[in-house]
Coordinates of C-alpha atoms in Angstrom, one line a residue:
X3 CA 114.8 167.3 39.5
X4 CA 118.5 167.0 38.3
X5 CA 120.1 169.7 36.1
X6 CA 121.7 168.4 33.3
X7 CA 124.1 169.4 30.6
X8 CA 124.6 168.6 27.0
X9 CA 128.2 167.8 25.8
X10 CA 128.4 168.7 21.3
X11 CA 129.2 166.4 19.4
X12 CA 133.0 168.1 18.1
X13 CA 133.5 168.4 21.9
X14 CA 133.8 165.2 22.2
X15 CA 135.3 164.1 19.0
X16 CA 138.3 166.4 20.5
X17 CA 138.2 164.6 23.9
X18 CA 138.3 160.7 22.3
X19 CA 140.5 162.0 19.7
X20 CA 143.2 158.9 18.9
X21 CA 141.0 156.1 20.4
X22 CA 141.6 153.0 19.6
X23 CA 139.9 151.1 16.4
X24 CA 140.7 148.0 17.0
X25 CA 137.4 147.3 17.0
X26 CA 136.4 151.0 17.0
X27 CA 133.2 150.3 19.3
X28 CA 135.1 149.3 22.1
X29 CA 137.9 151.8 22.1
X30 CA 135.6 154.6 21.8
X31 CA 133.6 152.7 24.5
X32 CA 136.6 152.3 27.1
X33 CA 137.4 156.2 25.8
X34 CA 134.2 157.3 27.1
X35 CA 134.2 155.5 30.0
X36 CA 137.8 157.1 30.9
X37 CA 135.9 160.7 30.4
X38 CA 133.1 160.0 33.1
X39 CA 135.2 158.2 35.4
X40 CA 137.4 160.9 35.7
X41 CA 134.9 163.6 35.3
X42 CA 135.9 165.4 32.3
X43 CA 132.6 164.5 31.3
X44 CA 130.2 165.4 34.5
X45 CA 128.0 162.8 35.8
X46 CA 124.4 163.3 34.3
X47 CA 125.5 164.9 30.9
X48 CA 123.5 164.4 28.1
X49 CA 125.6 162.8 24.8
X50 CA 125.6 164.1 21.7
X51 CA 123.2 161.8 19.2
X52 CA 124.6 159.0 17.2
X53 CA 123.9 160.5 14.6
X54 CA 125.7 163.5 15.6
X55 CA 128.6 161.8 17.2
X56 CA 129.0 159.7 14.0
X57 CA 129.5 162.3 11.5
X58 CA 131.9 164.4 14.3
X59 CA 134.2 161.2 15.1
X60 CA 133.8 159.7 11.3
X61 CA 132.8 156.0 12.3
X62 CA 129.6 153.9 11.3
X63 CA 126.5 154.5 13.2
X64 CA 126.7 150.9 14.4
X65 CA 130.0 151.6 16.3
X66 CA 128.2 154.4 18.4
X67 CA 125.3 152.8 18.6
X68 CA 127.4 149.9 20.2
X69 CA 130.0 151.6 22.2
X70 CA 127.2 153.7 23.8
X71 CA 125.3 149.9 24.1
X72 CA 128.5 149.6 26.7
X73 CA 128.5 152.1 28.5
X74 CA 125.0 151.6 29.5
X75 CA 126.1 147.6 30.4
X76 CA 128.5 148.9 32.4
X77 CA 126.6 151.5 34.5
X78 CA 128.7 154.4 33.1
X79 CA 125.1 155.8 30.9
X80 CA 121.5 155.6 30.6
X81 CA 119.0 156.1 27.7
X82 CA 115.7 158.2 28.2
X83 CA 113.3 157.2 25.7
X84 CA 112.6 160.6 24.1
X85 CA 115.6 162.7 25.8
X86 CA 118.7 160.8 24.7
X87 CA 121.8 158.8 26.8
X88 CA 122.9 160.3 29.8
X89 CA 126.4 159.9 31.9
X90 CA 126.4 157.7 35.2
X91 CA 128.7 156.1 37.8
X92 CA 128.3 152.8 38.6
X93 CA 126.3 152.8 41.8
X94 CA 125.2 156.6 41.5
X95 CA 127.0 159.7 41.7
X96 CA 129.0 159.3 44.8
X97 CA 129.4 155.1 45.2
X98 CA 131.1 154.1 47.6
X99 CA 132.4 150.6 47.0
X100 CA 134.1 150.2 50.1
X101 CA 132.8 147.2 52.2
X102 CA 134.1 149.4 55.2
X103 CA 131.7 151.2 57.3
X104 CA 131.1 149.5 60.0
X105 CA 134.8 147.8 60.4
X106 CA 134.9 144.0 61.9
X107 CA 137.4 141.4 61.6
X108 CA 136.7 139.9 58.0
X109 CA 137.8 136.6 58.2
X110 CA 137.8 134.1 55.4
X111 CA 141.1 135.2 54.2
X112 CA 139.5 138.2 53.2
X113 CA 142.6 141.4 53.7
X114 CA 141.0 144.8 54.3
X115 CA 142.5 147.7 52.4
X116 CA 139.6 150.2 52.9
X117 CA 139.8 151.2 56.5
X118 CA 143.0 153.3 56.8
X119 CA 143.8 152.3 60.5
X120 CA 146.2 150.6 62.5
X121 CA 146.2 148.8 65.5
X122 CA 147.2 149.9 68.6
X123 CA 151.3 150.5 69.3
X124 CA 152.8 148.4 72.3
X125 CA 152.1 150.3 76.0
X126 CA 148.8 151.6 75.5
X127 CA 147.6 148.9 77.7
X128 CA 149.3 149.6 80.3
X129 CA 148.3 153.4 80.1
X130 CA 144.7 152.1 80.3
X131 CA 145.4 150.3 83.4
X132 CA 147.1 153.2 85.2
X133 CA 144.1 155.8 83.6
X134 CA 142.1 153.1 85.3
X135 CA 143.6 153.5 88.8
X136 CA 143.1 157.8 88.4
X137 CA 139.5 157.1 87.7
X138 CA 138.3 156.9 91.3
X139 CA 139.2 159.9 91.9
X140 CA 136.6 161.6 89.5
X141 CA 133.7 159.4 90.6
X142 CA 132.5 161.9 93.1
X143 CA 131.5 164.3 90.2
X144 CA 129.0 164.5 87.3
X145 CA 131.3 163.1 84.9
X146 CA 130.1 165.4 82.2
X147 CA 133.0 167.8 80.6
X148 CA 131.2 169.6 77.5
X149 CA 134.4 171.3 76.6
X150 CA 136.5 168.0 78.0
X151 CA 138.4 167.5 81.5
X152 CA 140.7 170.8 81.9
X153 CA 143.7 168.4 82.8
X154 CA 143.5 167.2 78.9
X155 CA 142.7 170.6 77.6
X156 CA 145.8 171.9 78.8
X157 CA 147.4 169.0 77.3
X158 CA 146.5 169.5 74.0
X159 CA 147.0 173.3 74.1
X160 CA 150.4 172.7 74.8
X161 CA 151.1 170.5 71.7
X162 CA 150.0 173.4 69.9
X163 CA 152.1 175.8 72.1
X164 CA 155.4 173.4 71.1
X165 CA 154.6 173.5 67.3
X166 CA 154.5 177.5 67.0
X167 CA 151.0 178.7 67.4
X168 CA 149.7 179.7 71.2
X169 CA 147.1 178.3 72.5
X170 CA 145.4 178.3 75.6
X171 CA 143.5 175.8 77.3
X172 CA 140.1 177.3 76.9
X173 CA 140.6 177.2 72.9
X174 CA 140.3 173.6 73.1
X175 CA 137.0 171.5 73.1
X176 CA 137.3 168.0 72.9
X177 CA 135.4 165.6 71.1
X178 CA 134.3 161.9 70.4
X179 CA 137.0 161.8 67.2
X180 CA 138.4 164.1 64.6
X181 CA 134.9 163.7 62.7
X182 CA 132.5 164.7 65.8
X183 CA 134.6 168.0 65.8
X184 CA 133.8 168.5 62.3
X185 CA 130.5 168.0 62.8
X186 CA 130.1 170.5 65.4
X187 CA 132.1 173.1 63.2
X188 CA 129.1 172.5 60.3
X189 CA 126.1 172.9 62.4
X190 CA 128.0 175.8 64.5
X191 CA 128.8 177.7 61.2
X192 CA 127.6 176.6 57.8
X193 CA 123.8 177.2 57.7
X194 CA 121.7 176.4 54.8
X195 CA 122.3 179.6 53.0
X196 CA 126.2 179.0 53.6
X197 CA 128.6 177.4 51.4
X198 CA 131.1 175.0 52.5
X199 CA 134.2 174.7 49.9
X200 CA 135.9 170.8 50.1
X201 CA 138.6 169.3 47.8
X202 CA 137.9 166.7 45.8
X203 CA 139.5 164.3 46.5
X204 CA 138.9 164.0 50.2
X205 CA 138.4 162.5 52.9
X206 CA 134.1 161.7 52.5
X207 CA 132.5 161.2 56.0
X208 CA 134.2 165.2 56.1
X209 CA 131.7 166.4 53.6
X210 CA 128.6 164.8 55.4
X211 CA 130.0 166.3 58.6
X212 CA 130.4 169.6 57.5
X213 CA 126.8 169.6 56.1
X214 CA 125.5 169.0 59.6
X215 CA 124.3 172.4 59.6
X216 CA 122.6 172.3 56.1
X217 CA 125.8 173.8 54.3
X218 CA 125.5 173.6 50.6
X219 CA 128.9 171.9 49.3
X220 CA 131.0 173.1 46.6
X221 CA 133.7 171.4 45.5
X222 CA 137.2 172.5 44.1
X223 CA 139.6 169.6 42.7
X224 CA 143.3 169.5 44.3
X225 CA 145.9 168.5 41.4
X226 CA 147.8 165.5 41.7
X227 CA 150.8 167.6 42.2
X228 CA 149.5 170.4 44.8
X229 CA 147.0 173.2 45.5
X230 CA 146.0 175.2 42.5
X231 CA 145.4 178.8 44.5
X232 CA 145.0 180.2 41.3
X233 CA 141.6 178.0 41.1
X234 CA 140.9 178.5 44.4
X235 CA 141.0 182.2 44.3
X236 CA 139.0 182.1 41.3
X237 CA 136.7 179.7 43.3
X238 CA 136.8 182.0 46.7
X239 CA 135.4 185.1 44.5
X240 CA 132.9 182.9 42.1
X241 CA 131.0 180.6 45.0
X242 CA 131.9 183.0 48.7
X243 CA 131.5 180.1 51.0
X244 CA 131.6 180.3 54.6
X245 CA 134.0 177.4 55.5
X246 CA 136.5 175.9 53.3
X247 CA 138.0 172.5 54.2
X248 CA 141.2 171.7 53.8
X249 CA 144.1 169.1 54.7
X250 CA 147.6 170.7 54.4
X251 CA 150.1 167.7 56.4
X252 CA 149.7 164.6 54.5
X253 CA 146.5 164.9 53.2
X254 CA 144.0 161.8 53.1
X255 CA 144.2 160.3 50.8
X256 CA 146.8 161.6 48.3
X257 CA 149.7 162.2 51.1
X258 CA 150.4 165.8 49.9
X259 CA 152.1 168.5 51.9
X260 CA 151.3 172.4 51.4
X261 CA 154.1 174.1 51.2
X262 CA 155.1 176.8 53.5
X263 CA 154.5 179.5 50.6
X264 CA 151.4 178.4 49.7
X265 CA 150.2 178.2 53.3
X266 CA 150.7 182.0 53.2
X267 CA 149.0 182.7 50.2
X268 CA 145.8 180.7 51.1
X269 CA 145.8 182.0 54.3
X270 CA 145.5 185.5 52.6
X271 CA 143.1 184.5 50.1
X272 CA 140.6 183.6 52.9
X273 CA 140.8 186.5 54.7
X274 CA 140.3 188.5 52.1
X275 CA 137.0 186.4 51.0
X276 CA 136.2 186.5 54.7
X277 CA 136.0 182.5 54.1
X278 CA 136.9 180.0 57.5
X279 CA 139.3 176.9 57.0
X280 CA 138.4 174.3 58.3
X281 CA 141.8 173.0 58.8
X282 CA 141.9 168.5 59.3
X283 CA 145.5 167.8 61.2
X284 CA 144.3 164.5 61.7
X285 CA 147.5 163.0 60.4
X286 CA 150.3 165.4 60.9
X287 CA 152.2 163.5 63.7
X288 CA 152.4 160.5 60.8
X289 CA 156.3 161.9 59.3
X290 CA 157.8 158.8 58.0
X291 CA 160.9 160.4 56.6
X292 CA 163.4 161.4 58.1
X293 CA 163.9 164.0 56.1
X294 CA 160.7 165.3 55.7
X295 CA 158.5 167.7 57.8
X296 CA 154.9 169.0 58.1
X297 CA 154.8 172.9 57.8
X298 CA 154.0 175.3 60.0
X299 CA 150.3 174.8 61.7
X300 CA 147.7 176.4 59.4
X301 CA 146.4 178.5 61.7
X302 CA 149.7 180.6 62.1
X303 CA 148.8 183.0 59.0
X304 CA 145.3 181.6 59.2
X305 CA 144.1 183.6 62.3
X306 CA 140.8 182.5 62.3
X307 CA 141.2 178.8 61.4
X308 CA 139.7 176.4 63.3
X309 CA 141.9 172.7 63.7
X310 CA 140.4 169.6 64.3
X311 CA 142.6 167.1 65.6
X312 CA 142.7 163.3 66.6
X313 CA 144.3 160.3 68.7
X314 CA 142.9 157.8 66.2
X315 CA 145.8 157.8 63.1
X316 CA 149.1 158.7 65.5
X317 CA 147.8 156.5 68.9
X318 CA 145.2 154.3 67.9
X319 CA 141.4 154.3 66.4
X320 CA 140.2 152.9 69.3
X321 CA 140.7 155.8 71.6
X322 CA 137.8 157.3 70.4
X323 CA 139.1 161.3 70.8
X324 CA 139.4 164.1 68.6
X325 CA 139.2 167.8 69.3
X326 CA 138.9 171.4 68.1
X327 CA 141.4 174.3 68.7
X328 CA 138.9 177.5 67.7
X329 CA 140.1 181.4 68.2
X330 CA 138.6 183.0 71.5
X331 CA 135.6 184.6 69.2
X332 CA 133.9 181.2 67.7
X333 CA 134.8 179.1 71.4
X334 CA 131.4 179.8 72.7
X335 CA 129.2 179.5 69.4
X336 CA 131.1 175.8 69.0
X337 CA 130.6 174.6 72.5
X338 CA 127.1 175.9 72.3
X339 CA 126.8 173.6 69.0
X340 CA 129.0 170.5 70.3
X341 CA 125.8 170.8 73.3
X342 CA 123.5 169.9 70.5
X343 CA 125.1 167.0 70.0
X344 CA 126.5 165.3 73.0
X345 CA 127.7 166.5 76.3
X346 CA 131.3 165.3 76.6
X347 CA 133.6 161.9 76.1
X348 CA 133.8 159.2 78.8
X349 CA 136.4 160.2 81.6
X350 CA 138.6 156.8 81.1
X351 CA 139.5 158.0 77.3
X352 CA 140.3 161.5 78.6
X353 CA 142.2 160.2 81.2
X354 CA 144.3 158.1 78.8
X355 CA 145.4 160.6 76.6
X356 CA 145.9 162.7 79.1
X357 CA 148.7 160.5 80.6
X358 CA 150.0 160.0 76.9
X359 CA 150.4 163.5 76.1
X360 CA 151.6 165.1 79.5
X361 CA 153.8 161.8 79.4
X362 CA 156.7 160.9 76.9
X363 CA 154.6 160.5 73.5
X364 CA 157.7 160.0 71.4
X365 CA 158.1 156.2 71.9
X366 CA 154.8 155.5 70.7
X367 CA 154.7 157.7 67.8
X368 CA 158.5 156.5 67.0
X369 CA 157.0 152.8 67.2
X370 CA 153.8 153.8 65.2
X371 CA 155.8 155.3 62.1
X372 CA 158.4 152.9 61.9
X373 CA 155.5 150.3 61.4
X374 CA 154.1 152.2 58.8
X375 CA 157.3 152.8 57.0
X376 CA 158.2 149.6 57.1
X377 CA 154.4 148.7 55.4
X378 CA 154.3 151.5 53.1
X379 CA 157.9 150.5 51.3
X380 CA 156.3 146.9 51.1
X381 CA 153.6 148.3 49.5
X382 CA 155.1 150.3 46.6
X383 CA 157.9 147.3 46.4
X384 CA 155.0 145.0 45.6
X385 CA 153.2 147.4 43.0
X386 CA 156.7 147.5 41.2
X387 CA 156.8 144.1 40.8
X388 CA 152.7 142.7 40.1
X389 CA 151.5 146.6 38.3
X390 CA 154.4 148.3 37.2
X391 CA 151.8 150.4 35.3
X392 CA 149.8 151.5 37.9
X393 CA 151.7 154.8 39.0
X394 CA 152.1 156.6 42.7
X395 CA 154.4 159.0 44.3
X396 CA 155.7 157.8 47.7
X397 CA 154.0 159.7 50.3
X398 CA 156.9 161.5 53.0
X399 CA 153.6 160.7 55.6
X400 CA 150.4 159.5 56.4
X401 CA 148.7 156.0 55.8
X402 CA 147.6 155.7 52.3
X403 CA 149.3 155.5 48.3
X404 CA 147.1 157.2 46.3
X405 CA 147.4 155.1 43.1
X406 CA 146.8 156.5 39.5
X407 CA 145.6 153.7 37.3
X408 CA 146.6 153.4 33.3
X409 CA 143.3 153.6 32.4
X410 CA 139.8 154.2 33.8
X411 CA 138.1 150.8 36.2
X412 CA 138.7 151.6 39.7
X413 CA 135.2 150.7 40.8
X414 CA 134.6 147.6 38.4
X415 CA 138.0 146.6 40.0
X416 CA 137.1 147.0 43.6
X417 CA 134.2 144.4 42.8
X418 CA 136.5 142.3 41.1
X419 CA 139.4 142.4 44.2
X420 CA 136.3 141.3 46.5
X421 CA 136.2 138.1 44.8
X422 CA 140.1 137.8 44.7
X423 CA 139.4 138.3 48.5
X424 CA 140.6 142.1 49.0
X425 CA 138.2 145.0 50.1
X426 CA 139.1 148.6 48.3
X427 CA 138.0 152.1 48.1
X428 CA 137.9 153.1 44.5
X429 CA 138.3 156.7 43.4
X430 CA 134.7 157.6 43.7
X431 CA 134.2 157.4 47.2
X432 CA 136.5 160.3 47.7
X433 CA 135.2 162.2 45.2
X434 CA 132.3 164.7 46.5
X435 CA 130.6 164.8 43.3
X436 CA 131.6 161.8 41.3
X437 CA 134.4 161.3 39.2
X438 CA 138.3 159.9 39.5
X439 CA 137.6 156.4 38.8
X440 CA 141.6 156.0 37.4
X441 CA 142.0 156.5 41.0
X442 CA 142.5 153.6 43.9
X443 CA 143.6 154.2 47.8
X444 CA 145.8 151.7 49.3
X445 CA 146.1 152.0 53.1
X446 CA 149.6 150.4 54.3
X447 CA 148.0 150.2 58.1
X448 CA 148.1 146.5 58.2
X449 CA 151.4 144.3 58.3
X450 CA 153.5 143.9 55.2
X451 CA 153.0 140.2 54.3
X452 CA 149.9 140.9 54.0
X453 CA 150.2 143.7 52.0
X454 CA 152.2 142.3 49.8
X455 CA 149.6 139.5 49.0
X456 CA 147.0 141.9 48.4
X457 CA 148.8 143.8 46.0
X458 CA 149.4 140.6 44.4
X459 CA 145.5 139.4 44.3
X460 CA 144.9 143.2 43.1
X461 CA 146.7 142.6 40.5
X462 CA 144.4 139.1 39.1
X463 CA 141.8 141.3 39.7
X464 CA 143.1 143.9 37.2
X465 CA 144.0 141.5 34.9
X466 CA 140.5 140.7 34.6
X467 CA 139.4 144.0 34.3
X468 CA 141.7 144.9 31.8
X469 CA 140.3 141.9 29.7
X470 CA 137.1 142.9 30.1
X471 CA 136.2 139.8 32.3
X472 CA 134.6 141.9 35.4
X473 CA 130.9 141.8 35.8
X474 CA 128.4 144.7 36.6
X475 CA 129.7 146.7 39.7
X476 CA 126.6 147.4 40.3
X477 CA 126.0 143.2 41.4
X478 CA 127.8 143.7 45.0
X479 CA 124.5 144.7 46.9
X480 CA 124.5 147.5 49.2
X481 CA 127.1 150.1 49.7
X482 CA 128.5 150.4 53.1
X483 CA 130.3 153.9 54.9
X484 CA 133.5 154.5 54.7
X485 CA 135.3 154.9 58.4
X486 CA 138.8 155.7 57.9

C-alpha cells in the first residue's frame, strides 16, 4: 500500500505565500498545481483540511473548497472519502506523455519532438555495402561474439586509449545499444537488496534498465545549474547504494557538463562509499562548440567506473550498438550477466562500425554536429521570437534544450501540442519519481524548418494552456515508452 505524507497547513500557507487573488480560487489553484508539478509538494501527500488551510492562508472556505475542486479536475489531486485530498500527476506518478516508444514515421503533418535522434549522416551507406563485402569471410563460423568480434573490441578500446584512460581490448563487451549495456550492468550488480542512485532528471528507459536486477532506485535531483556533491555526499552516506548513475558530457536531457573539479570530487566520494558509477557517455562525441569540450573520461579518477557507450546519437540510431568498458575485476561477472540476456549483436552491425572507427570517423561526426548546430540555433531563435518567456540555456552539446516553463503545465501542454500536431516529452517522463512539470525537452534532431514550425504550434498550444483552454491530460489514451 502507498506511504503517504501529510503537508500542515502553515507549511503551505508559506509555500503559496503571494498567490494571486484575482479570483483567489484559481490562483491558489494554479499555486498548488506549480508545488506538485514540480515536486515541492511529493506526489501522494495528504493536504491540510479546508478548514485548516482556510484559517492558515486567510481566505473563505469556498475558495479552498474550490481551488482544491481544480486540482482534482485537472488530475493534480484526489479526495478519499474519510482520509482527506491527496496529491497526483496527471497520468500517475511517472507519466510519460510522449507518444514515442515505438518510433514510426508520423505522418499527417504531425513533427515529432520526443524521440531525440537523427537520421543517418551521408556515407554510412556506403560503409554498409563494403561491411557487406567483409561478411563472407565470417560465414564459416558460429557467428556468435558474447563479448563482440575482437576486430571491433580493439576498436573501441582504442577510442578510449586516445581520450586518456587505457584500455584494453578485453575491457570491452559490446552490446545491442547503450541501454542493453545498462541492463546487463543492473542484473550483473544491483540485486534486490542493492540500491541504485539516478538523477532526476534523467534519461528514463536508464532507470528501468538498471532495475533489471531488482535494484531498488533512489533518486537524487541534479540543479539546473550542476551537480550538488554536497547532496550527493549527504545522499552517498544516508541511502549506501551499490551503483550510482550518472551522465557527466552533455547530459540527457539538460545538456550539462561536469566540471573537471567536480569529476574529482565525485569520484572520491564514491570510493569512499564503496558506491559504482555507472557512467552514460552516450553523447560525448556531440561538441557543438567550438569552444567547448567534454572533460576528462569519468573513469580516470573513477577507477572502478563502468562506461556504457553508443553508435546511436554520434553515427546513427539505426546501428543498433552500444557497449561496456568495465575494469579487469567486474569483465567476467558482466559477460556472465550480458549471457543471460543475449549472446552477441549481428556480425554486419559489428562489421560496420568496425570500418567507421578503425576508419576516418571525423567526417561523419564533423557532418553530424554541424547539422545539429545548425538545428539547435533555429531552435532557441524560434523560442525567442513565439515564447520569450519560456527560459533555456544553450547547450555547448548534445541533442536536446531543456526548457524551463513560467509556470507549471508541461504535461496538460504536451496534450494540447498533439492537437496543434506536435509530439512532446513533458517534464515528468524524466523524472524517476514524479515531479518537474515546469519542465519541457525539445530535441533539435530533425531539420530546422521544421523546428521552427513546431516551436511556433508549441506556442498556440501554450497559449491555450495559459488560458486555461486545455482539457484533461489524462483524455490522450494510453501512454507509450520513451526511445530516445
Amino acid at each position: 500500500m502507498e506511504q503517504s505524507t501529510s503537508l500542515s497547513a502553515g507549511r503551505l500557507a508559506t509555500l503559496v505565500e503571494g498567490f494571486d487573488r484575482s479570483p483567489a480560487y484559481v490562483g491558489l489553484a494554479d499555486a498548488l498545481r506549480e508545488l506538485i508539478g514540480d515536486g515541492r509538494v511529493g506526489y501522494g501527500t495528504r493536504l491540510p483540511s479546508e478548514r485548516d488551510l482556510t484559517e492558515a492562508i486567510g481566505v473563505s472556505r469556498t475558495t479552498v473548497t474550490r481551488a482544491y475542486a481544480l486540482l482534482r479536475e485537472s488530475a493534480y489531486a484526489e479526495a478519499r472519502q474519510g482520509s482527506g485530498t491527496f496529491t497526483r500527476l496527471p497520468g500517475g506518478r511517472t507519466r510519460a506523455l510522449d507518444r514515442a516508444l515505438w518510433p514510426s514515421d508520423v505522418g499527417n503533418g504531425v513533427i515529432d519532438l520526443v524521440c531525440a535522434a537523427a537520421t543517418a549522416p551521408p556515407g554510412i551507406a556506403a560503409v554498409y555495402a563494403e561491411a557487406a563485402a567483409d561478411l563472407p569471410a565470417h560465414l564459416g563460423g558460429h557467428g556468435y561474439f558474447p563479448a563482440g568480434m575482437p576486430d571491433l573490441q580493439a576498436a573501441i578500446a582504442a577510442t578510449y586509449d586516445a581520450r586518456g584512460l587505457p584500455t584494453a581490448p578485453e575491457q570491452i563487451i559490446v552490446t545491442p545499444g547503450a541501454l542493453a549495456a545498462t541492463a546487463v550492468v543492473g542484473r550483473a550488480l544491483a540485486g534486490p537488496r542493492e540500491r541504485v542512485l539516478i538523477e532526476s532528471p534523467t534519461y528514463p528507459n536508464a532507470v528501468q534498465a538498471l532495475r533489471t536486477g531488482g535494484g531498488r532506485l533512489t533518486t537524487i535531483a541534479l540543479d539546473p545549474s550542476g551537480w550538488d556533491l554536497d547532496a550527493v555526499a549527504a545522499t552517498l552516506t544516508r541511502q549506501r547504494p551499490r551503483l550510482v548513475h550518472v551522465m557527466p558530457d552533455f547530459h540527457n536531457p539538460t545538456g550539462l557538463v561536469m566540471s573537471e573539479t567536480d569529476r574529482e570530487r565525485y569520484a572520491g566520494l564514491l570510493a569512499r562509499h564503496d558506491a559504482v558509477a555507472v557512467v552514460d557517455e552516450a553523447h560525448h562525441l556531440l561538441t557543438l562548440d567550438e569552444d567547448a569540450a567534454t572533460g576528462t573520461p569519468f573513469a580516470v579518477p573513477a577507477k572502478d567506473a563502468i562506461c556504457v557507450g553508443s553508435a546511436s546519437k554520434s553515427i546513427w540510431g539505426g546501428l543498433r550498438l552500444g557497449w561496456i568498458r568495465a575494469p579487469h575485476t567486474l569483465v567476467d561477472r558482466l559477460t556472465r550477466a550480458r549471457v543471460g540476456l543475449d549472446l552477441g549483436v549481428p556480425v554486419l552491425e559489428q562489421l560496420v562500425l568496425t570500418r567507421l572507427l578503425t576508419g576516418d570517423l571525423e567526417p561523419v561526426l564533423r557532418s553530424q554536429r554541424a547539422r545539429l548546430r545548425e538545428q539547435r540555433d533555429a531552435t532557441a531563435a524560434a523560442l525567442g521570437e513565439h515564447l520569450p518567456s519560456w527560459r533555456f540555456r544553450l547547450p555547448a552539446g548534445g541533442m536536446a534544450l531543456w526548457c524551463h516553463l513560467p509556470v507549471a503545465g508541461a504535461t496538460a501542454l504536451s496534450t494540447e501540442a498533439e492537437r496543434h500536431g506536435v509530439l512532446l516529452a513533458p517534464g515528468p517522463s524524466f523524472a524517476p519519481e514524479g515531479g518537474l512539470d515546469r519542465y519541457v525537452r525539445l530535441p533539435y534532431a530533425i531539420a530546422a524548418p521544421q523546428l521552427v514550425e513546431a516551436v511556433r504550434r508549441i506556442a498556440d498550444a501554450w497559449a491555450v494552456v495559459t488560458a486555461g483552454g486545455s482539457r484533461s491530460a489524462t483524455a490522450s489514451g494510453s501512454d507509450p515508452v520513451l526511445v530516445a
